[in-house]
Short mmCIF file of C-alpha atoms in Angstrom, two decimals:
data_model
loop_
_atom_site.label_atom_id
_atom_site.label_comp_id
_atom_site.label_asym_id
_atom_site.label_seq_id
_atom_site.Cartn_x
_atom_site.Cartn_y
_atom_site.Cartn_z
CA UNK X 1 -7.85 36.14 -36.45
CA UNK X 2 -9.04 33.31 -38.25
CA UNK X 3 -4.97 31.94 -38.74
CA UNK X 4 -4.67 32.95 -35.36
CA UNK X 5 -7.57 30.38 -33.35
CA UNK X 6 -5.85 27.50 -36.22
CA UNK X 7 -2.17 27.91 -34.81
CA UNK X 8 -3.68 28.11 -31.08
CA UNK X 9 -5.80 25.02 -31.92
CA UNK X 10 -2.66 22.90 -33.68
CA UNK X 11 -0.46 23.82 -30.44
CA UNK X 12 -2.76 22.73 -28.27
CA UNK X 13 -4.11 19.59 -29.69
CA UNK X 14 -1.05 17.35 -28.46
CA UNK X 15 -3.19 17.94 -25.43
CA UNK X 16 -6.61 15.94 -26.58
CA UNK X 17 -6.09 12.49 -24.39
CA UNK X 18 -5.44 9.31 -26.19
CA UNK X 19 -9.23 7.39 -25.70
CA UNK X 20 -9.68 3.53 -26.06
CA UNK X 21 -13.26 2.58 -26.03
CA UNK X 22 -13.97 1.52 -22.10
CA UNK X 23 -16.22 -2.05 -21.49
CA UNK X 24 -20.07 -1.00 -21.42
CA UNK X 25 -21.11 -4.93 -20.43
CA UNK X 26 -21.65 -4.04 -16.74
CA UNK X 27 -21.07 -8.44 -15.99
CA UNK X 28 -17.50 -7.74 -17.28
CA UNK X 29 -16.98 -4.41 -16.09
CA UNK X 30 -17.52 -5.44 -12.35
CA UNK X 31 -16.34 -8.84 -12.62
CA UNK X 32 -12.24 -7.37 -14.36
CA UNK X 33 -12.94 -4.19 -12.04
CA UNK X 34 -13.05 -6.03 -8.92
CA UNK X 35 -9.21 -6.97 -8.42
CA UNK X 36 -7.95 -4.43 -10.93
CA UNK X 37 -9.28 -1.77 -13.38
CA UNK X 38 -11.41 -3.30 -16.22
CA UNK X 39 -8.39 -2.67 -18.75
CA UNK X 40 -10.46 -1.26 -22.17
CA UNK X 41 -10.33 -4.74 -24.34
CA UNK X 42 -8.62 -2.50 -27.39
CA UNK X 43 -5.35 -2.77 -25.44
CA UNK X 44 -4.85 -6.71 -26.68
CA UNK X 45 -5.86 -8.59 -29.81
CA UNK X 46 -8.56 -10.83 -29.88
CA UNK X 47 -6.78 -14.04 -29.67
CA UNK X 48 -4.96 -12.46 -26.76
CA UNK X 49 -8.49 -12.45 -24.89
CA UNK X 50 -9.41 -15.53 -25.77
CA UNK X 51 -5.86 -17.37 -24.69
CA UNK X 52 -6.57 -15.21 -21.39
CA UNK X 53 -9.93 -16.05 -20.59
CA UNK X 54 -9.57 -20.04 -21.26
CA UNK X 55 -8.22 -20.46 -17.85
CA UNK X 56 -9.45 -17.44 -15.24
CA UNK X 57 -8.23 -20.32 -12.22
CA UNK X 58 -4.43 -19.44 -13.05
CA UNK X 59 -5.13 -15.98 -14.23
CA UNK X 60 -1.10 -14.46 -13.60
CA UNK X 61 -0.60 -16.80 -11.36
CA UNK X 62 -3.92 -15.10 -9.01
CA UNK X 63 -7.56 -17.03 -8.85
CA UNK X 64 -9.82 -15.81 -10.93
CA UNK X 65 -12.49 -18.93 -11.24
CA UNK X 66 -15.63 -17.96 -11.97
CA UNK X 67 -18.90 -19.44 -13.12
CA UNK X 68 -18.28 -20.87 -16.95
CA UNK X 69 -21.28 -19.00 -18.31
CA UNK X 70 -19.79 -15.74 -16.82
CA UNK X 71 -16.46 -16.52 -17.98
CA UNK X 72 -17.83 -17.74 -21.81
CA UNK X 73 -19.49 -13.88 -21.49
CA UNK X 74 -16.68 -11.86 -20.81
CA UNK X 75 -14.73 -13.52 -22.96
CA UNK X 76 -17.26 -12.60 -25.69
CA UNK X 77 -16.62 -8.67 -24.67
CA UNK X 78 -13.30 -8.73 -24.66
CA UNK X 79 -12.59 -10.30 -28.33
CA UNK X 80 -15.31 -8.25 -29.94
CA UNK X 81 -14.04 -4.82 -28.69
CA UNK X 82 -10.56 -6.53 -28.99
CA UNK X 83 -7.41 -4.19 -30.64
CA UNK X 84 -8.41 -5.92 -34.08
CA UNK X 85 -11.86 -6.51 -33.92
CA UNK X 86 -13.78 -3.16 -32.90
CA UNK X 87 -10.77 -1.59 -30.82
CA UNK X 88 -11.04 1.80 -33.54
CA UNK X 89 -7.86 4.14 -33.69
CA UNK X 90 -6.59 3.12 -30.42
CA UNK X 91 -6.71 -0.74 -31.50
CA UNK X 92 -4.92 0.10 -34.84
CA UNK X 93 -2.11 2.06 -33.28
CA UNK X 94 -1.44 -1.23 -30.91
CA UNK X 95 -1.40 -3.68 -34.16
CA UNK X 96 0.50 -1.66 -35.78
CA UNK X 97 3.08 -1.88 -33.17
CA UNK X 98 3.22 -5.49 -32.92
CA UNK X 99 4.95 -8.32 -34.23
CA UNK X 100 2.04 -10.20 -36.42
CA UNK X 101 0.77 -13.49 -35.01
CA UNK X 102 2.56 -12.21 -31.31
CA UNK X 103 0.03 -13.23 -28.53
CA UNK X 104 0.97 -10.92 -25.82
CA UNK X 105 -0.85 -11.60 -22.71
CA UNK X 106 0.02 -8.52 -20.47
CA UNK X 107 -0.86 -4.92 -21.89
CA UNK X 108 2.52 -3.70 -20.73
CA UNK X 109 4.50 -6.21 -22.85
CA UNK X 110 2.79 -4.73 -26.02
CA UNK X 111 5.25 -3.26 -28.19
CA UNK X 112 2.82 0.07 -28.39
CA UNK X 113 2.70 0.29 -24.39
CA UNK X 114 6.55 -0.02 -23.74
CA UNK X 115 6.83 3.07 -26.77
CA UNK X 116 4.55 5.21 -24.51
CA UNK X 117 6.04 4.34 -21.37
CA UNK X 118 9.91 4.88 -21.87
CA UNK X 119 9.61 6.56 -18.31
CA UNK X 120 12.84 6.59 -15.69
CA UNK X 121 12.48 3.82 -13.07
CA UNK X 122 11.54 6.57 -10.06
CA UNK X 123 8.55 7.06 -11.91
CA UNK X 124 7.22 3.48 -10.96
CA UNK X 125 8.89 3.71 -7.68
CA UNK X 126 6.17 6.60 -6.94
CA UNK X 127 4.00 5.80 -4.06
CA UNK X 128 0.42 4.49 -4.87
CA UNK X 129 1.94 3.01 -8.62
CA UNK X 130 2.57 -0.59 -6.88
CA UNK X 131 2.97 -2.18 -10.71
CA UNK X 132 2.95 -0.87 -14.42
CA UNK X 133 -0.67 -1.81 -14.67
CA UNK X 134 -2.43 0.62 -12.38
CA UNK X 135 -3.44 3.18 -14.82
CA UNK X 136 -5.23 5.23 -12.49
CA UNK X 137 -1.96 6.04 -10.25
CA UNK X 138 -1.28 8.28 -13.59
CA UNK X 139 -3.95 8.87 -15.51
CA UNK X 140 -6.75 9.77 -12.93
CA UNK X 141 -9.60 9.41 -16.15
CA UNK X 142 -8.16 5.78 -17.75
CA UNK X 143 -11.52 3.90 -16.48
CA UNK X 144 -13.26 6.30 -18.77
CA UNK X 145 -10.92 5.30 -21.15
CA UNK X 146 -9.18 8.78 -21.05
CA UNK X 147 -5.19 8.35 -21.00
CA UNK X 148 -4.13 11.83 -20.89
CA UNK X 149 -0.61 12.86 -20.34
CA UNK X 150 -0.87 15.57 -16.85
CA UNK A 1 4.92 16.15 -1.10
CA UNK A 2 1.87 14.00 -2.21
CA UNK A 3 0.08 14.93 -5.76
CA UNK A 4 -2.96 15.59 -3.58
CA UNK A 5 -1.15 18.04 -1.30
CA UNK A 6 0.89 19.47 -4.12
CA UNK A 7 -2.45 20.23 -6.30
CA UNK A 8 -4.09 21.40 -3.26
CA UNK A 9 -1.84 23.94 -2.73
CA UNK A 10 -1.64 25.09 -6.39
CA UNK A 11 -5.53 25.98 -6.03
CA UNK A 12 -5.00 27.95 -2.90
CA UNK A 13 -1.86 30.00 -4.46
CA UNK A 14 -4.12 30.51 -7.96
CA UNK A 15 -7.20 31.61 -5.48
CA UNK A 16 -4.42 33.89 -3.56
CA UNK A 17 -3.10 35.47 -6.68
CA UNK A 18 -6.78 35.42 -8.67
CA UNK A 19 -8.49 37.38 -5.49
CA UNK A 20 -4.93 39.85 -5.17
CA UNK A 21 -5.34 40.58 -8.82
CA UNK A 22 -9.13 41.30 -9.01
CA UNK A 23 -9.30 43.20 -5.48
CA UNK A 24 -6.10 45.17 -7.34
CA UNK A 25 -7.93 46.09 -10.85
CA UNK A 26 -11.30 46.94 -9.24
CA UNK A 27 -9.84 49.79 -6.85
CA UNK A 28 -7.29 51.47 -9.11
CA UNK A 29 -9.43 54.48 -8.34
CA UNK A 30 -8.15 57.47 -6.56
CA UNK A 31 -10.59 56.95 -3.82
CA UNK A 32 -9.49 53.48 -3.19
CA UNK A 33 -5.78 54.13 -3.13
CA UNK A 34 -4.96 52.38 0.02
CA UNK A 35 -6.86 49.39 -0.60
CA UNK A 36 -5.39 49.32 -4.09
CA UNK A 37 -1.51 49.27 -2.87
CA UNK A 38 -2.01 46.47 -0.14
CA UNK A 39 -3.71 44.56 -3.02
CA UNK A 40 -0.43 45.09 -5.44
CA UNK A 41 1.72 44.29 -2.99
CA UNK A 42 -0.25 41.02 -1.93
CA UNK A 43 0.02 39.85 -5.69
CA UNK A 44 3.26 40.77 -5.50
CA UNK A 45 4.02 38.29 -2.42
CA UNK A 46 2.05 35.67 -3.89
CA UNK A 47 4.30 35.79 -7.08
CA UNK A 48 7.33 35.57 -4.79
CA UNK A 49 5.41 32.45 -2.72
CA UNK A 50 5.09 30.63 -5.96
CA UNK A 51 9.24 30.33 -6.36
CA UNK A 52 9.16 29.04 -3.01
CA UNK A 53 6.54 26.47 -3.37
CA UNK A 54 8.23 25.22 -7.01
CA UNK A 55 11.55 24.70 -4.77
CA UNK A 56 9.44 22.63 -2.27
CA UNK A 57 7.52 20.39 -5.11
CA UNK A 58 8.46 16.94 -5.50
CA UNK A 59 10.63 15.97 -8.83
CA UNK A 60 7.72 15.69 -11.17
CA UNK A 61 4.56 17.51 -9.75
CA UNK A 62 2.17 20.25 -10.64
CA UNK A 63 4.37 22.75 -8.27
CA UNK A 64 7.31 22.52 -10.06
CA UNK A 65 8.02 25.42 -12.74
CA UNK A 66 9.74 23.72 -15.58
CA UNK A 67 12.05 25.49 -18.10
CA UNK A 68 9.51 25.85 -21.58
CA UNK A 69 10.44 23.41 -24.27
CA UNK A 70 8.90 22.17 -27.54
CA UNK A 71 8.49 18.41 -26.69
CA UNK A 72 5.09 18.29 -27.66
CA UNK A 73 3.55 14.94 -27.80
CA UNK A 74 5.94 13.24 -25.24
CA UNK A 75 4.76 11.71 -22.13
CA UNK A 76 3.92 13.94 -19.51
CA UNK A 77 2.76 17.23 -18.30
CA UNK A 78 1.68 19.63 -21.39
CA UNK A 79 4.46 21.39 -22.33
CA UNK A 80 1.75 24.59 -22.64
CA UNK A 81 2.01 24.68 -18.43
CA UNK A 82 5.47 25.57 -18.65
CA UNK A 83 5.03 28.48 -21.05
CA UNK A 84 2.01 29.68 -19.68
CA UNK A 85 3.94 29.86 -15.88
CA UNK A 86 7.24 31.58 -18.31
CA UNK A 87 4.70 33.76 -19.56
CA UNK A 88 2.60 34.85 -17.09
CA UNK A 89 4.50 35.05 -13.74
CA UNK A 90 7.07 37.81 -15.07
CA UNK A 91 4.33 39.39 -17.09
CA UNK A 92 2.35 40.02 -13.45
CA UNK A 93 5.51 40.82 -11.36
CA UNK A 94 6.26 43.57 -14.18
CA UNK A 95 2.55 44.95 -13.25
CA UNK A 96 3.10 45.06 -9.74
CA UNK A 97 6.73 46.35 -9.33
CA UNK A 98 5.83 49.06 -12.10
CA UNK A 99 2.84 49.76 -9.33
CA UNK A 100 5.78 50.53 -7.10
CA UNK A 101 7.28 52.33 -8.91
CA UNK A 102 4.10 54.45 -10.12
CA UNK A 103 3.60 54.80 -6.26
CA UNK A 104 7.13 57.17 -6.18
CA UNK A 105 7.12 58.39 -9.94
CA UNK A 106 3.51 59.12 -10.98
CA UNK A 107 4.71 59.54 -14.67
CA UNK A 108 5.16 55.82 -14.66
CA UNK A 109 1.63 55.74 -13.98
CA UNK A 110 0.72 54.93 -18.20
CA UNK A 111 3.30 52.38 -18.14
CA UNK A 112 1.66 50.48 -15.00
CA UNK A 113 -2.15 50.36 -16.44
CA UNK A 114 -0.95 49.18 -19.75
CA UNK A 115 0.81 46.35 -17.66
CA UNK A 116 -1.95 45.75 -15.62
CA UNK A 117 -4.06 45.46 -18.40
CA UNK A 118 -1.87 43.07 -20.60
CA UNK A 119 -2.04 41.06 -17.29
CA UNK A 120 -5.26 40.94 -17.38
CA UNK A 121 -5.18 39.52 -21.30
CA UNK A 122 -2.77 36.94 -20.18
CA UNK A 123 -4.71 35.98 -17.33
CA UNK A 124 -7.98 35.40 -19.18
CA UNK A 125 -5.92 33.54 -22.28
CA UNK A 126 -4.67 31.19 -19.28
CA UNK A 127 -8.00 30.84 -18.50
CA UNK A 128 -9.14 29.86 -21.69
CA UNK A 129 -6.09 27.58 -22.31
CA UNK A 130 -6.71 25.65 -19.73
CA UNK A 131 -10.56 25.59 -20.19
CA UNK A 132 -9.09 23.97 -23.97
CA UNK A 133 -6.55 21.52 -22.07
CA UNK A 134 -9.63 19.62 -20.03
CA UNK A 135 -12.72 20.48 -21.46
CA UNK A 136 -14.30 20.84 -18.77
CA UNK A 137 -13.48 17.14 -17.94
CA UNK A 138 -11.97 18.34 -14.27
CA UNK A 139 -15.34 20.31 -13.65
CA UNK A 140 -17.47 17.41 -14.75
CA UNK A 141 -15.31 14.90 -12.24
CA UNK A 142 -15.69 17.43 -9.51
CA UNK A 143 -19.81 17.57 -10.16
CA UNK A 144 -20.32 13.85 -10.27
CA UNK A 145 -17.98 13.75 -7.37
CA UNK A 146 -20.47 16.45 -5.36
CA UNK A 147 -23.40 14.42 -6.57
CA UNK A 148 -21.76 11.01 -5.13
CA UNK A 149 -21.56 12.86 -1.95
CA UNK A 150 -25.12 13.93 -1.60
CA UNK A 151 -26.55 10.89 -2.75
CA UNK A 152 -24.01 8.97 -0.24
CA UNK A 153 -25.39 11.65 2.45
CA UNK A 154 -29.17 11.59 1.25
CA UNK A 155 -29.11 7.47 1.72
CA UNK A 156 -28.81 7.79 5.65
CA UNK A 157 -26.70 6.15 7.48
CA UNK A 158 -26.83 2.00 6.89
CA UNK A 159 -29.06 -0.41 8.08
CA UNK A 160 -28.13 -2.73 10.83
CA UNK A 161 -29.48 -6.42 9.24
CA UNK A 162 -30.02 -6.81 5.13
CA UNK A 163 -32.34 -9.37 4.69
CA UNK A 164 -29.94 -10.52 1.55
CA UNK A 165 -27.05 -10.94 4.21
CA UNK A 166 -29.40 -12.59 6.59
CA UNK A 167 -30.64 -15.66 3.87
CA UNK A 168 -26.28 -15.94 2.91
CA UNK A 169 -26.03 -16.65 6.56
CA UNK A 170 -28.54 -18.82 6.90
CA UNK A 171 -27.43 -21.52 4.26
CA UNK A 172 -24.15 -21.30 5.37
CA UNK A 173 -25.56 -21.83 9.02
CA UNK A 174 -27.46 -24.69 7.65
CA UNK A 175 -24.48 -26.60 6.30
CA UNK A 176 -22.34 -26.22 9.07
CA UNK A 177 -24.82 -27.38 11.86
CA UNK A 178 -23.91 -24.93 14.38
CA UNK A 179 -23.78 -21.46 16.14
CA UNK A 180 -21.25 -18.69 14.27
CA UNK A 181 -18.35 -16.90 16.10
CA UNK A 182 -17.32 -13.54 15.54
CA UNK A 183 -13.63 -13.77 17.38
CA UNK A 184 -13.14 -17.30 15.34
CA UNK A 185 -14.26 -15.05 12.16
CA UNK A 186 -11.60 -12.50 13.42
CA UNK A 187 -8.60 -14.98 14.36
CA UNK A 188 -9.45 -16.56 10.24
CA UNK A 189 -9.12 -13.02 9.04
CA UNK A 190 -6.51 -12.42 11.04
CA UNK A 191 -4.34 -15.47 10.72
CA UNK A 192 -0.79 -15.41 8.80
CA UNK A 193 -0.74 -18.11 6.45
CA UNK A 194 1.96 -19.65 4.23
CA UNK A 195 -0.32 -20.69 1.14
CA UNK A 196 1.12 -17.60 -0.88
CA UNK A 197 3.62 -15.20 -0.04
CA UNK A 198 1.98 -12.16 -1.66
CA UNK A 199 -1.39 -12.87 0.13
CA UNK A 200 0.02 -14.33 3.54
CA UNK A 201 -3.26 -13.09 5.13
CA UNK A 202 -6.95 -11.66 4.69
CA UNK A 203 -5.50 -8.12 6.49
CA UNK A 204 -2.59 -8.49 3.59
CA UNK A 205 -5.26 -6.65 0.95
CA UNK A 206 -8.04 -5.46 3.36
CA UNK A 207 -5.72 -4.18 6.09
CA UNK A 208 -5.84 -4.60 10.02
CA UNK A 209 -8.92 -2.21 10.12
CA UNK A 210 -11.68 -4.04 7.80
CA UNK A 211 -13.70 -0.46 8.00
CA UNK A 212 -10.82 0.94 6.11
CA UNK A 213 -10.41 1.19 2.51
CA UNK A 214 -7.81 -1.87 1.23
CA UNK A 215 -5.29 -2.47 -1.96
CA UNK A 216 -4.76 -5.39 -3.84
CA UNK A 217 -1.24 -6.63 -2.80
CA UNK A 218 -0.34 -7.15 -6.81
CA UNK A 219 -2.41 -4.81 -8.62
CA UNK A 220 -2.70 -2.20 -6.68
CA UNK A 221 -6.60 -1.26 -7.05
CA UNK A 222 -8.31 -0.13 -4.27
CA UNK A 223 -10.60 -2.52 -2.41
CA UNK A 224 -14.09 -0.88 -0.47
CA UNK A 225 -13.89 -1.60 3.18
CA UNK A 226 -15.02 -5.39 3.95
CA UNK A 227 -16.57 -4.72 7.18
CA UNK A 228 -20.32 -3.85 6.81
CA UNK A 229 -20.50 -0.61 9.10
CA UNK A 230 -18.19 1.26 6.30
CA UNK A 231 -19.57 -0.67 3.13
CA UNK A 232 -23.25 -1.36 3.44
CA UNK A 233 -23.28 -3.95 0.55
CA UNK A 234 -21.08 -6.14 1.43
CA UNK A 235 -22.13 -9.69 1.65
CA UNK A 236 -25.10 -8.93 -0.16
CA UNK A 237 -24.79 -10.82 -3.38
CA UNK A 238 -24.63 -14.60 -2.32
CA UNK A 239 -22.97 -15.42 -6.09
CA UNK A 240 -20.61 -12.68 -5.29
CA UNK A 241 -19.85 -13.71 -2.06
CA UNK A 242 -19.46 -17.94 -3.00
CA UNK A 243 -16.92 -16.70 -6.24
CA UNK A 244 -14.56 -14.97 -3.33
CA UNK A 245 -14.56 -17.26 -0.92
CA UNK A 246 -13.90 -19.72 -3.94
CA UNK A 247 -11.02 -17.81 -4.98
CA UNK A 248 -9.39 -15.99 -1.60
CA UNK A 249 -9.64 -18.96 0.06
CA UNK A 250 -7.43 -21.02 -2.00
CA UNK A 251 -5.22 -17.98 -2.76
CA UNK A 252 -4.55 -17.43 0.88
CA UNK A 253 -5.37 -20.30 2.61
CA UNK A 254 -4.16 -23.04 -0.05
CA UNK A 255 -7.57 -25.16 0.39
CA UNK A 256 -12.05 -24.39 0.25
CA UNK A 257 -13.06 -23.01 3.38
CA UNK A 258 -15.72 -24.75 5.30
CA UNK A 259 -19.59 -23.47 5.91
CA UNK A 260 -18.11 -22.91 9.16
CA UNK A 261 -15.44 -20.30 8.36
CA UNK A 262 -17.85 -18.40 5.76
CA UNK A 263 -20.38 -17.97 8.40
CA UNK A 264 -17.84 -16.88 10.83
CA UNK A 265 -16.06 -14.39 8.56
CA UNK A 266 -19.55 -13.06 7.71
CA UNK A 267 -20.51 -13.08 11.20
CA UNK A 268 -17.52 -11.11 12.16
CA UNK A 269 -17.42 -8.19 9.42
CA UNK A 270 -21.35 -7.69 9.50
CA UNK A 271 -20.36 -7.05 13.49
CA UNK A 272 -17.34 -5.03 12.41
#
C-alpha cells in the first residue's frame, strides 16, 4: 500500500504549480498592478529592476511617472525579492538560465521564460491573451504567484 | 467555444453523469427496478453526450478528450486528465451496457455489479486525483469569490457624493476659475487623438461605455469601470487621481491637461 500512495504521489507531482514569491508591499503591488499584473520581482535580476525603475516616464515606451519617493520604494521591492537576491527556487531556476551579466528588461526575453513557453503561435492568437505578458489569460492563479500548467 | 463556456459545460455533464450514476447505485434493488433502468440508461446517454461535446471543444480546451501520453512536465494540461477520461469513460459505458444486457440475460447479472462497483472505485480515485491536482485551490477561489459577492452585496448600493471626490473637485475648480461641464468632460473622453497610435483615445482602454469594465490596449489587464455609478472609488484618492492625469494625459493627448479638463472629466464620470 505503502509503494502504492509513493508511485501515485511521484505521478502526480508534475502537477504541484511552479510558485514565485508574489509582492507583499501593498505601494508596489497597486502601483505595477494598475496597468498590468504586479509581475512577482523573482522573474528578473536585481540590476534588471533597478535599470527598470530609473526611468518609470519611458517605461516600454508607456508613462509610468510617479512621485520619486514612490518610485525610490518600489524599486527597493523589486531588487530585494529580485531572481538573485531573495527570488528562492524560482529565482535560481531563471539565473541559471541566463547568460551572466545579461540585463534583460522584459520577463519574456529571459532565457528561462522562452524554455517554458515554446508554445505554437495560435496559442497567443487566443482571445483575451493580447501579449506574452498577461499571465492571467493562462494561468488564472499567477497573481498569487501560482503558474500552474491547466 | 470560450474557456468559460467550455468549463461550464464540463460541470453540467460531470453533475449529469455524477447524479445518473448515484440515482443508478442507490436503486439497484428489486423494488426500484424501473427507476434503476432509466437511471442506467441516462448515464449511458451522458457517456455518449461527452463524445459529442469533445468534437465541439475548441483545439486546446477542457472538452477535448486527448489521446493519454507520458509527457509529464511539459506545458499544458496534466497529462493525468487524459488517462483518467481513457480510464474512466469505457470503464462506466462497460457498467451500463452490461446493465443492458443483465436486463435480457439475468445471468449477466454478477458481471454488471462487479462493473458497477469498479465504477464506483474509479469514480472516487478521480475524485481524489483531482482533489491532489488543486488542493483545494479551485474551492478556495470559488469561497473568496462567494465572500467578494456578499460583501459587494452587504455594502449597499453606492453613495451619490464622496466627500473625498467632492474636495478633488474643488481644487481643481479653484484653479480653473470657473463652472465644470459634463458634455465638455464627455467630448475630452471621447475625442480621437493622434498623440499615440495605441492610445488614440480615453474610450481606446476604458471603452465607449465608462460603466463597463476596460483593457489596457498593450497589456491587456483589465481596467474597473471609470464611471462612478459602476466603481464607487473612483476619483477618490486625489494622489491617485493627479499621477493619471499626469500620465494619460500625455500618453493620449501628447501635452498636461488643464484644471479645466480634470474637473470636467471628473464632472462627467461622477455623472456617468
Amino acid at each position: 500500500m505503502k509503494k502504492f500512495a509513493l508511485a501515485f504521489c511521484l505521478a502526480a507531482s508534475p502537477a504541484l504549480a511552479d510558485f514565485a514569491p508574489p509582492i507583499t508591499d501593498p505601494v508596489t503591488l497597486k502601483a505595477c498592478g494598475e496597468c498590468h499584473m504586479a509581475f512577482q520581482p523573482s522573474f528578473l535580476p536585481a540590476r534588471s529592476w533597478d535599470k527598470m525603475m530609473a526611468n518609470p516616464a519611458d517605461h516600454f515606451g508607456d508613462n509610468a511617472t510617479m512621485a520619486p519617493d514612490k518610485a525610490a520604494q518600489i524599486r527597493k521591492v523589486l531588487m530585494d525579492g529580485a531572481a538573485d537576491t531573495n527570488g528562492g527556487r524560482m529565482g535560481s531556476k531563471v539565473m541559471k538560465r541566463q547568460a551572466a551579466g545579461a540585463t534583460p528588461l522584459r520577463i519574456t526575453e529571459t532565457a528561462w521564460f522562452q524554455r517554458k513557453h515554446d508554445l505554437p503561435e495560435r496559442v497567443w492568437k487566443r482571445p483575451g491573451v493580447v501579449t506574452k505578458s498577461n499571465c492571467v489569460a493562462c494561468h488564472p492563479a499567477a497573481e498569487k504567484g501560482i503558474y500552474e500548467d491547466d | 467555444m470560450s474557456p468559460k463556456l467550455e468549463f461550464t459545460l464540463l460541470r453540467l455533464w460531470h453533475a449529469a453523469l455524477a447524479g445518473g450514476f448515484v440515482v443508478a447505485y442507490v436503486t439497484a434493488d428489486e423494488d426500484t427496478y424501473r427507476m434503476h433502468v432509466f437511471a442506467g440508461y441516462w448515464v449511458l446517454g451522458a457517456l455518449a453526450s461527452r463524445l459529442l461535446l469533445a468534437l465541439a471543444g475548441s483545439e486546446a480546451g477542457p472538452l477535448r478528450l486527448r489521446r493519454p501520453s507520458l509527457s509529464f512536465g511539459k506545458p499544458g494540461r496534466n497529462p493525468l486528465f487524459a488517462w483518467m477520461a481513457a480510464l474512466l469513460l469505457p470503464a462506466l459505458a462497460l457498467g451500463a451496457v452490461s446493465g443492458i444486457i443483465a436486463d435480457g440475460i439475468p445471468k449477466a447479472e454478477d458481471l454488471h455489479e462487479g462493473l458497477a462497483q469498479a465504477g464506483l472505485w474509479l469514480v472516487i480515485a478521480h475524485a481524489a486525483t483531482i482533489a491532489w491536482i488543486f488542493q483545494g485551490r479551485r474551492i478556495r477561489e470559488f469561497l473568496s469569490g462567494a465572500a467578494l459577492i456578499a460583501a459587494v452585496l452587504a455594502a449597499g448600493p453606492a453613495q451619490a457624493g464622496d466627500p473625498a471626490r467632492d474636495a478633488i473637485l474643488a481644487a481643481y475648480a479653484k484653479e480653473a476659475g470657473q463652472p465644470f461641464s459634463a458634455a465638455r468632460g464627455e467630448a475630452l473622453y471621447r475625442s480621437k487623438n493622434t498623440a499615440s497610435p495605441d492610445f488614440a483615445s480615453c474610450a481606446t482602454c476604458h471603452t465607449n461605455d465608462p460603466a463597463a469594465r476596460g483593457q489596457h490596449a498593450k497589456t491587456g489587464r483589465v481596467i474597473e469601470p471609470v464611471a462612478v455609478s459602476a466603481n464607487p472609488k473612483r476619483f477618490t484618492d486625489a494622489a491617485k487621481v493627479e499621477e493619471r492625469f499626469t500620465r494619460d494625459c500625455q500618453t493620449v493627448l501628447g501635452r498636461a491637461c488643464s484644471a479645466l479638463e480634470k474637473g470636467d472629466y471628473v464632472t462627467f464620470l461622477a455623472a456617468k
